[in-house]
Tab-separated table of C-alpha atoms in Angstrom:
chain	number	residue	atom	x	y	z
A	16	MET	CA	108.900	112.560	140.242
A	17	LYS	CA	106.341	111.552	137.724
A	18	LYS	CA	105.670	108.016	139.425
A	19	PHE	CA	102.268	106.683	138.996
A	20	GLU	CA	101.785	109.698	136.382
A	21	GLU	CA	98.090	110.459	135.575
A	22	LYS	CA	98.019	111.717	131.910
A	23	THR	CA	95.539	114.319	131.038
A	24	ILE	CA	93.043	113.126	128.485
A	25	HIS	CA	90.838	116.309	128.447
A	26	SER	CA	90.806	119.396	130.692
A	27	GLU	CA	87.905	121.815	130.859
A	28	ARG	CA	88.110	125.146	132.917
A	29	LEU	CA	84.578	125.434	134.555
A	30	TYR	CA	85.113	128.627	136.375
A	31	GLU	CA	87.502	131.425	136.478
A	32	GLY	CA	87.220	133.717	139.418
A	33	LYS	CA	88.988	136.547	141.106
A	34	VAL	CA	91.101	134.312	143.260
A	35	ILE	CA	90.514	130.511	142.149
A	36	ASN	CA	89.676	128.806	138.880
A	37	LEU	CA	87.937	125.436	138.803
A	38	LYS	CA	88.837	122.812	136.089
A	39	VAL	CA	87.961	119.178	135.554
A	40	ASP	CA	90.605	116.933	134.048
A	41	ASN	CA	89.743	113.434	132.727
A	42	VAL	CA	92.972	111.340	133.165
A	43	SER	CA	94.459	108.127	132.255
A	44	LEU	CA	95.655	106.080	135.213
A	45	PRO	CA	98.929	103.889	135.331
A	46	ASN	CA	96.626	100.775	134.898
A	47	GLY	CA	94.970	102.271	131.773
A	48	LYS	CA	91.659	103.028	133.304
A	49	GLN	CA	90.372	106.474	133.345
A	50	SER	CA	89.206	108.694	136.161
A	51	LYS	CA	88.090	112.380	136.721
A	52	ARG	CA	90.103	114.983	138.900
A	53	GLU	CA	88.306	118.120	140.086
A	54	LEU	CA	91.121	120.944	140.441
A	55	ILE	CA	91.482	124.177	141.865
A	56	GLU	CA	93.918	126.655	140.541
A	57	HIS	CA	95.307	129.169	143.039
A	58	PRO	CA	97.959	131.889	142.600
A	59	GLY	CA	99.857	130.707	145.726
A	60	ALA	CA	100.640	132.477	148.867
A	61	VAL	CA	103.088	133.315	151.397
A	62	ALA	CA	103.299	133.129	155.244
A	63	VAL	CA	105.566	134.709	157.740
A	64	ILE	CA	106.825	133.354	161.226
A	65	ALA	CA	107.641	136.520	162.824
A	66	LEU	CA	109.351	136.091	166.083
A	67	THR	CA	109.932	138.970	168.361
A	68	ILE	CA	113.159	139.441	170.538
A	69	GLU	CA	111.178	138.190	173.515
A	70	GLY	CA	110.399	134.914	171.612
A	71	LYS	CA	106.777	135.656	170.905
A	72	ILE	CA	105.105	134.946	167.570
A	73	ILE	CA	103.270	137.552	165.712
A	74	MET	CA	99.662	136.461	164.840
A	75	VAL	CA	96.481	138.032	163.279
A	76	GLU	CA	92.965	137.165	163.978
A	77	GLN	CA	90.504	137.493	160.992
A	78	TYR	CA	87.103	136.204	159.650
A	79	ARG	CA	87.356	133.271	157.396
A	80	LYS	CA	84.218	132.964	155.328
A	81	ALA	CA	84.912	129.490	154.157
A	82	LEU	CA	84.752	128.277	157.774
A	83	GLU	CA	82.270	130.868	158.998
A	84	ARG	CA	84.295	132.088	161.964
A	85	SER	CA	87.541	133.954	162.813
A	86	LEU	CA	90.903	132.342	163.081
A	87	VAL	CA	94.159	133.368	164.534
A	88	GLU	CA	97.019	132.871	162.206
A	89	ILE	CA	100.534	133.664	161.200
A	90	PRO	CA	100.204	136.791	158.764
A	91	ALA	CA	99.974	135.497	155.276
A	92	GLY	CA	98.764	136.847	151.829
A	93	LYS	CA	98.292	135.827	148.086
A	94	LEU	CA	101.265	136.292	145.810
A	95	GLU	CA	100.592	138.929	143.170
A	96	PRO	CA	101.474	138.152	139.660
A	97	GLY	CA	105.172	138.703	139.133
A	98	GLU	CA	105.954	139.307	142.511
A	99	ALA	CA	108.866	137.554	144.330
A	100	PRO	CA	107.541	135.693	147.433
A	101	GLU	CA	110.206	137.352	149.402
A	102	TYR	CA	108.880	140.492	148.434
A	103	THR	CA	105.206	139.592	149.214
A	104	ALA	CA	106.219	138.163	152.497
A	105	MET	CA	107.819	141.663	153.577
A	106	ARG	CA	104.772	143.544	152.187
A	107	GLU	CA	101.969	141.143	153.749
A	108	LEU	CA	104.003	141.450	157.231
A	109	GLU	CA	103.971	145.057	157.190
A	110	GLU	CA	100.488	145.401	156.028
A	111	GLU	CA	98.841	143.009	158.328
A	112	THR	CA	100.880	143.744	161.503
A	113	GLY	CA	102.700	146.934	161.062
A	114	TYR	CA	106.088	145.280	161.634
A	115	SER	CA	109.253	145.475	159.251
A	116	ALA	CA	111.744	142.735	159.644
A	117	ASP	CA	115.562	143.228	159.211
A	118	LYS	CA	115.935	139.535	158.314
A	119	LEU	CA	114.014	137.139	156.240
A	120	GLU	CA	114.759	133.636	155.721
A	121	LYS	CA	113.148	130.937	153.721
A	122	VAL	CA	111.615	128.024	155.870
A	123	ILE	CA	109.752	125.757	153.512
A	124	SER	CA	107.228	125.680	150.540
A	125	PHE	CA	104.278	123.442	150.791
A	126	SER	CA	101.113	122.502	148.948
A	127	THR	CA	98.068	122.975	151.337
A	128	SER	CA	95.644	120.653	149.682
A	129	PRO	CA	97.483	118.359	147.109
A	130	GLY	CA	94.446	116.239	146.710
A	131	PHE	CA	92.581	119.147	144.738
A	132	ALA	CA	94.313	122.371	144.717
A	133	ASP	CA	97.659	123.641	143.365
A	134	GLU	CA	98.138	126.310	146.061
A	135	VAL	CA	101.441	126.468	147.423
A	136	VAL	CA	102.347	128.551	150.406
A	137	HIS	CA	106.088	129.862	150.832
A	138	VAL	CA	106.946	130.162	154.489
A	139	PHE	CA	109.417	132.635	155.684
A	140	PHE	CA	111.110	133.388	158.908
A	141	ALA	CA	111.213	137.047	159.914
A	142	THR	CA	113.338	138.341	162.804
A	143	GLY	CA	114.883	141.856	163.706
A	144	LEU	CA	111.194	143.234	163.885
A	145	HIS	CA	110.522	146.848	164.303
A	146	ARG	CA	107.680	148.988	163.821
A	147	ALA	CA	107.199	149.949	160.140
A	148	GLU	CA	106.769	153.753	159.438
A	149	ASN	CA	103.207	153.325	158.042
A	150	GLY	CA	102.125	150.984	160.611
A	151	ALA	CA	99.469	148.130	159.346
A	152	VAL	CA	97.542	149.209	156.234
A	153	THR	CA	95.212	146.349	155.153
A	154	ASP	CA	93.350	145.885	152.154
A	155	GLU	CA	90.018	147.533	151.967
A	156	ASP	CA	88.142	144.267	152.399
A	157	GLU	CA	90.460	142.853	155.088
A	158	PHE	CA	89.847	143.347	158.855
A	159	VAL	CA	92.638	141.998	161.209
A	160	GLU	CA	93.686	142.212	164.747
A	161	LEU	CA	97.116	141.855	166.011
A	162	LEU	CA	98.273	139.216	168.669
A	163	GLU	CA	101.834	138.385	170.011
A	164	VAL	CA	101.800	134.861	171.678
A	165	THR	CA	104.368	132.769	173.256
A	166	VAL	CA	104.652	129.121	171.970
A	167	GLU	CA	102.860	128.089	175.297
A	168	GLU	CA	99.978	130.634	174.593
A	169	ALA	CA	99.739	129.409	171.054
A	170	GLN	CA	99.479	125.942	172.097
A	171	GLY	CA	96.468	127.059	174.399
A	172	LEU	CA	95.001	128.682	171.108
A	173	ILE	CA	95.373	125.504	169.160
A	174	ASP	CA	93.646	123.535	172.125
A	175	ASN	CA	90.622	125.763	171.915
A	176	GLU	CA	90.650	125.921	168.257
A	177	ARG	CA	91.190	129.702	167.720
A	178	ILE	CA	94.371	128.515	165.830
A	179	TYR	CA	93.041	126.215	163.287
A	180	ASP	CA	94.873	126.317	160.334
A	181	ALA	CA	97.757	124.182	158.844
A	182	LYS	CA	100.562	126.903	158.190
A	183	THR	CA	99.831	128.168	161.700
A	184	ALA	CA	99.888	124.774	163.139
A	185	TYR	CA	103.152	124.197	161.331
A	186	ALA	CA	104.567	127.460	162.439
A	187	VAL	CA	104.026	126.689	166.169
A	188	GLN	CA	105.731	123.324	165.866
A	189	TRP	CA	108.618	124.811	163.976
A	190	VAL	CA	109.186	127.535	166.456
A	191	LYS	CA	108.978	125.042	169.289
A	192	ASN	CA	112.010	123.188	167.486
A	193	TYR	CA	113.570	126.377	166.706
A	194	LEU	CA	113.723	127.516	170.276
A	195	SER	CA	114.590	124.185	171.660
A	196	ASP	CA	117.516	123.777	169.163
A	197	LYS	CA	118.959	127.269	170.157
A	198	ASN	CA	118.982	126.289	173.822
B	26	MET	CA	84.660	133.673	167.331
B	27	LYS	CA	82.587	135.622	165.039
B	28	LYS	CA	84.836	138.658	165.157
B	29	PHE	CA	84.748	140.704	161.875
B	30	GLU	CA	82.034	138.644	160.641
B	31	GLU	CA	80.989	138.502	156.877
B	32	LYS	CA	77.375	138.166	156.564
B	33	THR	CA	76.213	136.308	153.500
B	34	ILE	CA	73.789	138.266	151.330
B	35	HIS	CA	73.630	135.783	148.475
B	36	SER	CA	74.988	132.348	147.885
B	37	GLU	CA	75.266	130.475	144.655
B	38	ARG	CA	76.638	126.967	144.072
B	39	LEU	CA	78.217	126.924	140.611
B	40	TYR	CA	79.574	123.386	140.611
B	41	GLU	CA	78.698	120.316	142.479
B	42	GLY	CA	81.339	117.629	141.859
B	43	LYS	CA	82.369	114.236	143.107
B	44	VAL	CA	84.937	115.531	145.750
B	45	ILE	CA	84.339	119.258	145.689
B	46	ASN	CA	81.658	121.954	145.160
B	47	LEU	CA	82.047	125.434	144.327
B	48	LYS	CA	80.031	128.522	145.691
B	49	VAL	CA	80.270	132.114	145.329
B	50	ASP	CA	79.003	134.185	148.229
B	51	ASN	CA	78.357	137.702	148.257
B	52	VAL	CA	79.014	139.059	151.571
B	53	SER	CA	78.753	142.335	153.696
B	54	LEU	CA	81.917	143.332	155.406
B	55	PRO	CA	82.197	144.891	158.886
B	56	ASN	CA	82.403	148.531	157.478
B	57	GLY	CA	79.084	148.034	155.413
B	58	LYS	CA	80.824	147.388	152.241
B	59	GLN	CA	80.295	144.291	149.989
B	60	SER	CA	82.765	141.773	148.650
B	61	LYS	CA	82.791	138.276	146.908
B	62	ARG	CA	84.092	134.991	148.301
B	63	GLU	CA	84.781	132.017	146.118
B	64	LEU	CA	84.512	129.006	148.335
B	65	ILE	CA	85.327	125.331	147.885
B	66	GLU	CA	83.217	122.745	149.903
B	67	HIS	CA	85.266	119.500	150.706
B	68	PRO	CA	84.193	116.516	152.903
B	69	GLY	CA	87.261	116.865	155.208
B	70	ALA	CA	89.963	114.421	155.568
B	71	VAL	CA	92.249	112.581	158.033
B	72	ALA	CA	95.911	111.962	158.108
B	73	VAL	CA	97.938	109.657	160.048
B	74	ILE	CA	101.324	110.052	161.698
B	75	ALA	CA	102.181	106.376	162.132
B	76	LEU	CA	105.532	105.868	163.933
B	77	THR	CA	107.362	102.389	164.067
B	78	ILE	CA	109.151	101.031	167.171
B	79	GLU	CA	112.299	102.221	165.520
B	80	GLY	CA	111.131	105.629	165.293
B	81	LYS	CA	110.544	105.746	161.348
B	82	ILE	CA	107.574	107.575	159.854
B	83	ILE	CA	105.439	105.628	157.603
B	84	MET	CA	104.843	107.321	154.352
B	85	VAL	CA	103.344	106.860	150.892
B	86	GLU	CA	104.426	108.168	147.648
B	87	GLN	CA	101.416	109.074	145.167
B	88	TYR	CA	100.843	111.193	142.175
B	89	ARG	CA	99.051	114.341	142.704
B	90	LYS	CA	97.279	115.655	139.666
B	91	ALA	CA	96.740	119.257	141.162
B	92	LEU	CA	100.555	119.508	141.314
B	93	GLU	CA	101.399	117.323	138.200
B	94	ARG	CA	103.856	115.251	140.215
B	95	SER	CA	104.322	112.600	142.880
B	96	LEU	CA	104.591	113.614	146.494
B	97	VAL	CA	105.797	111.572	149.578
B	98	GLU	CA	102.986	112.181	152.231
B	99	ILE	CA	101.736	110.639	155.409
B	100	PRO	CA	98.834	108.250	154.871
B	101	ALA	CA	95.748	110.254	154.415
B	102	GLY	CA	92.235	109.889	153.067
B	103	LYS	CA	88.853	111.632	152.604
B	104	LEU	CA	86.069	111.384	155.331
B	105	GLU	CA	83.057	109.244	154.026
B	106	PRO	CA	79.576	110.610	155.079
B	107	GLY	CA	78.856	109.514	158.604
B	108	GLU	CA	82.368	107.896	159.352
B	109	ALA	CA	84.032	108.828	162.309
B	110	PRO	CA	87.572	110.352	161.695
B	111	GLU	CA	89.052	107.770	164.129
B	112	TYR	CA	87.609	105.111	162.069
B	113	THR	CA	88.716	106.673	158.627
B	114	ALA	CA	92.183	106.981	160.131
B	115	MET	CA	92.379	103.460	160.973
B	116	ARG	CA	91.023	102.371	157.529
B	117	GLU	CA	93.074	104.662	155.365
B	118	LEU	CA	96.396	103.582	157.344
B	119	GLU	CA	95.566	99.828	156.616
B	120	GLU	CA	94.405	100.436	153.119
B	121	GLU	CA	97.397	102.471	152.028
B	122	THR	CA	100.313	100.849	153.937
B	123	GLY	CA	99.227	97.508	155.092
B	124	TYR	CA	99.860	98.406	158.700
B	125	SER	CA	97.289	98.338	161.601
B	126	ALA	CA	97.712	100.311	164.813
B	127	ASP	CA	97.060	99.195	168.465
B	128	LYS	CA	96.799	102.666	169.569
B	129	LEU	CA	95.313	105.931	167.734
B	130	GLU	CA	95.375	109.469	169.467
B	131	LYS	CA	94.107	112.609	168.170
B	132	VAL	CA	96.914	115.317	167.442
B	133	ILE	CA	95.147	118.282	165.849
B	134	SER	CA	92.685	119.211	163.326
B	135	PHE	CA	93.335	121.981	160.818
B	136	SER	CA	91.829	123.757	157.989
B	137	THR	CA	94.202	123.493	154.974
B	138	SER	CA	93.297	126.633	152.931
B	139	PRO	CA	91.041	128.889	155.151
B	140	GLY	CA	91.177	131.466	152.528
B	141	PHE	CA	88.956	129.549	150.081
B	142	ALA	CA	88.176	126.003	151.440
B	143	ASP	CA	86.357	124.507	154.151
B	144	GLU	CA	88.403	121.494	154.213
B	145	VAL	CA	89.616	120.260	157.592
B	146	VAL	CA	92.261	117.474	158.175
B	147	HIS	CA	91.975	115.392	161.338
B	148	VAL	CA	95.528	114.458	162.229
B	149	PHE	CA	96.073	111.222	164.397
B	150	PHE	CA	99.049	109.450	165.896
B	151	ALA	CA	99.135	105.789	165.503
B	152	THR	CA	101.742	103.633	167.438
B	153	GLY	CA	101.712	99.744	168.236
B	154	LEU	CA	101.900	99.174	164.361
B	155	HIS	CA	101.801	95.690	163.065
B	156	ARG	CA	101.035	94.313	159.449
B	157	ALA	CA	97.370	93.967	158.948
B	158	GLU	CA	96.000	90.657	157.802
B	159	ASN	CA	94.965	91.826	154.350
B	160	GLY	CA	97.855	94.131	153.457
B	161	ALA	CA	97.469	97.162	151.545
B	162	VAL	CA	94.329	97.459	149.663
B	163	THR	CA	94.127	100.665	147.817
B	164	ASP	CA	91.073	102.223	145.863
B	165	GLU	CA	90.952	101.223	142.049
B	166	ASP	CA	91.974	104.723	140.892
B	167	GLU	CA	94.853	104.925	143.817
B	168	PHE	CA	98.517	103.974	143.123
B	169	VAL	CA	100.791	104.384	146.358
B	170	GLU	CA	104.317	103.383	147.265
B	171	LEU	CA	105.297	102.731	150.926
B	172	LEU	CA	108.142	104.487	152.542
B	173	GLU	CA	109.574	104.450	156.109
B	174	VAL	CA	111.775	107.296	157.036
B	175	THR	CA	113.490	108.641	159.993
B	176	VAL	CA	113.006	112.297	160.893
B	177	GLU	CA	116.590	113.078	159.300
B	178	GLU	CA	115.615	111.105	156.009
B	179	ALA	CA	112.264	113.136	156.132
B	180	GLN	CA	114.167	116.286	156.366
B	181	GLY	CA	116.153	115.164	153.380
B	182	LEU	CA	112.876	114.576	151.377
B	183	ILE	CA	111.691	117.920	152.482
B	184	ASP	CA	114.911	119.643	151.221
B	185	ASN	CA	114.392	117.999	147.888
B	186	GLU	CA	110.858	118.829	147.877
B	187	ARG	CA	109.528	115.312	147.619
B	188	ILE	CA	107.844	116.018	150.785
B	189	TYR	CA	105.938	119.156	149.666
B	190	ASP	CA	102.278	119.273	151.592
B	191	ALA	CA	101.517	121.048	154.700
B	192	LYS	CA	100.201	117.977	156.739
B	193	THR	CA	103.392	116.135	156.041
B	194	ALA	CA	105.465	119.140	156.951
B	195	TYR	CA	103.621	119.436	160.065
B	196	ALA	CA	104.143	115.641	160.934
B	197	VAL	CA	107.681	115.933	160.488
B	198	GLN	CA	108.041	118.999	162.940
B	199	TRP	CA	105.593	117.303	165.194
B	200	VAL	CA	107.601	114.094	165.515
B	201	LYS	CA	110.843	116.019	165.978
B	202	ASN	CA	109.209	117.616	169.055
B	203	TYR	CA	107.721	114.343	170.299
B	204	LEU	CA	110.992	112.456	170.069
B	205	SER	CA	112.910	115.428	171.674
B	206	ASP	CA	110.337	115.612	174.401
B	207	LYS	CA	110.713	111.935	175.062
B	208	ASN	CA	114.369	112.080	175.513
């Protein structure tokens, strides 16, 4: 899977941050010409499609500074170094929603912005939900509100753009297919 | 939709690039504490779910430097300043695949990485495909290969991770629902 490979001639890391790094690579293209690639390094993340026994999807509303507004999203969080994605998924679900899951299955992994970032989101499907002992315990700089929505309600949130991110849009389509395959 | 708003105390743009900018904002949180947000500015993009009369999805394979490998994706491209997303969608479809579409409908817009980037992808559904007069004419630093796949074949490409990005994963789920609603 190295078709049309762009070989790195020179790479410079211009910023190392708390969450992301920025590097600029000079690359040699398949036709021998050169170009510049501006690239973001990100630790990766998990996201959880948590479905209640009534067929409702667990979502959280939170402020997203990048978009200067709040979004309704499926629970998600960054991978900590050395943490297995399954573990992060269980932890984030519990911290953000107060739910634990008896069963966690891998759905898919995908790159969010392959044009400029290496961020990969690992998506899991959580069922057998029950209230966790400790309830929701978010990070000290994290403020979230819990919602439980049917696929139809989720479609309404998409229509008015309160749901407005790729992983949650994916999740709603995935659940629609999941429920229709089941019936 | 300003719930849990994070007010900007100070914003500094640390890098202005060809495609992305990096800024770091100091913000005041709902509890009065302060935090830092590392944010990427991106012009936004379009993506096209182009479906042939035989029910095949048009895809392109291209190298993605951020991931150091090639991916199979639905046709997509960055918004040019002042260009309407519909126009960009038609242009990118034609340039990358050599197909024109008689009909273009808006499917959804979504943020790809709301945690750190303002990039929004506008997704369109293109039908009534026919070979464009000029064929595919990609940018001089762009190398792509055309594929036409059924939903089942797309699922195979997801399983072996040749399809590995959020917008294409979304597109495959969306087409699956679209075809099942139609039947």
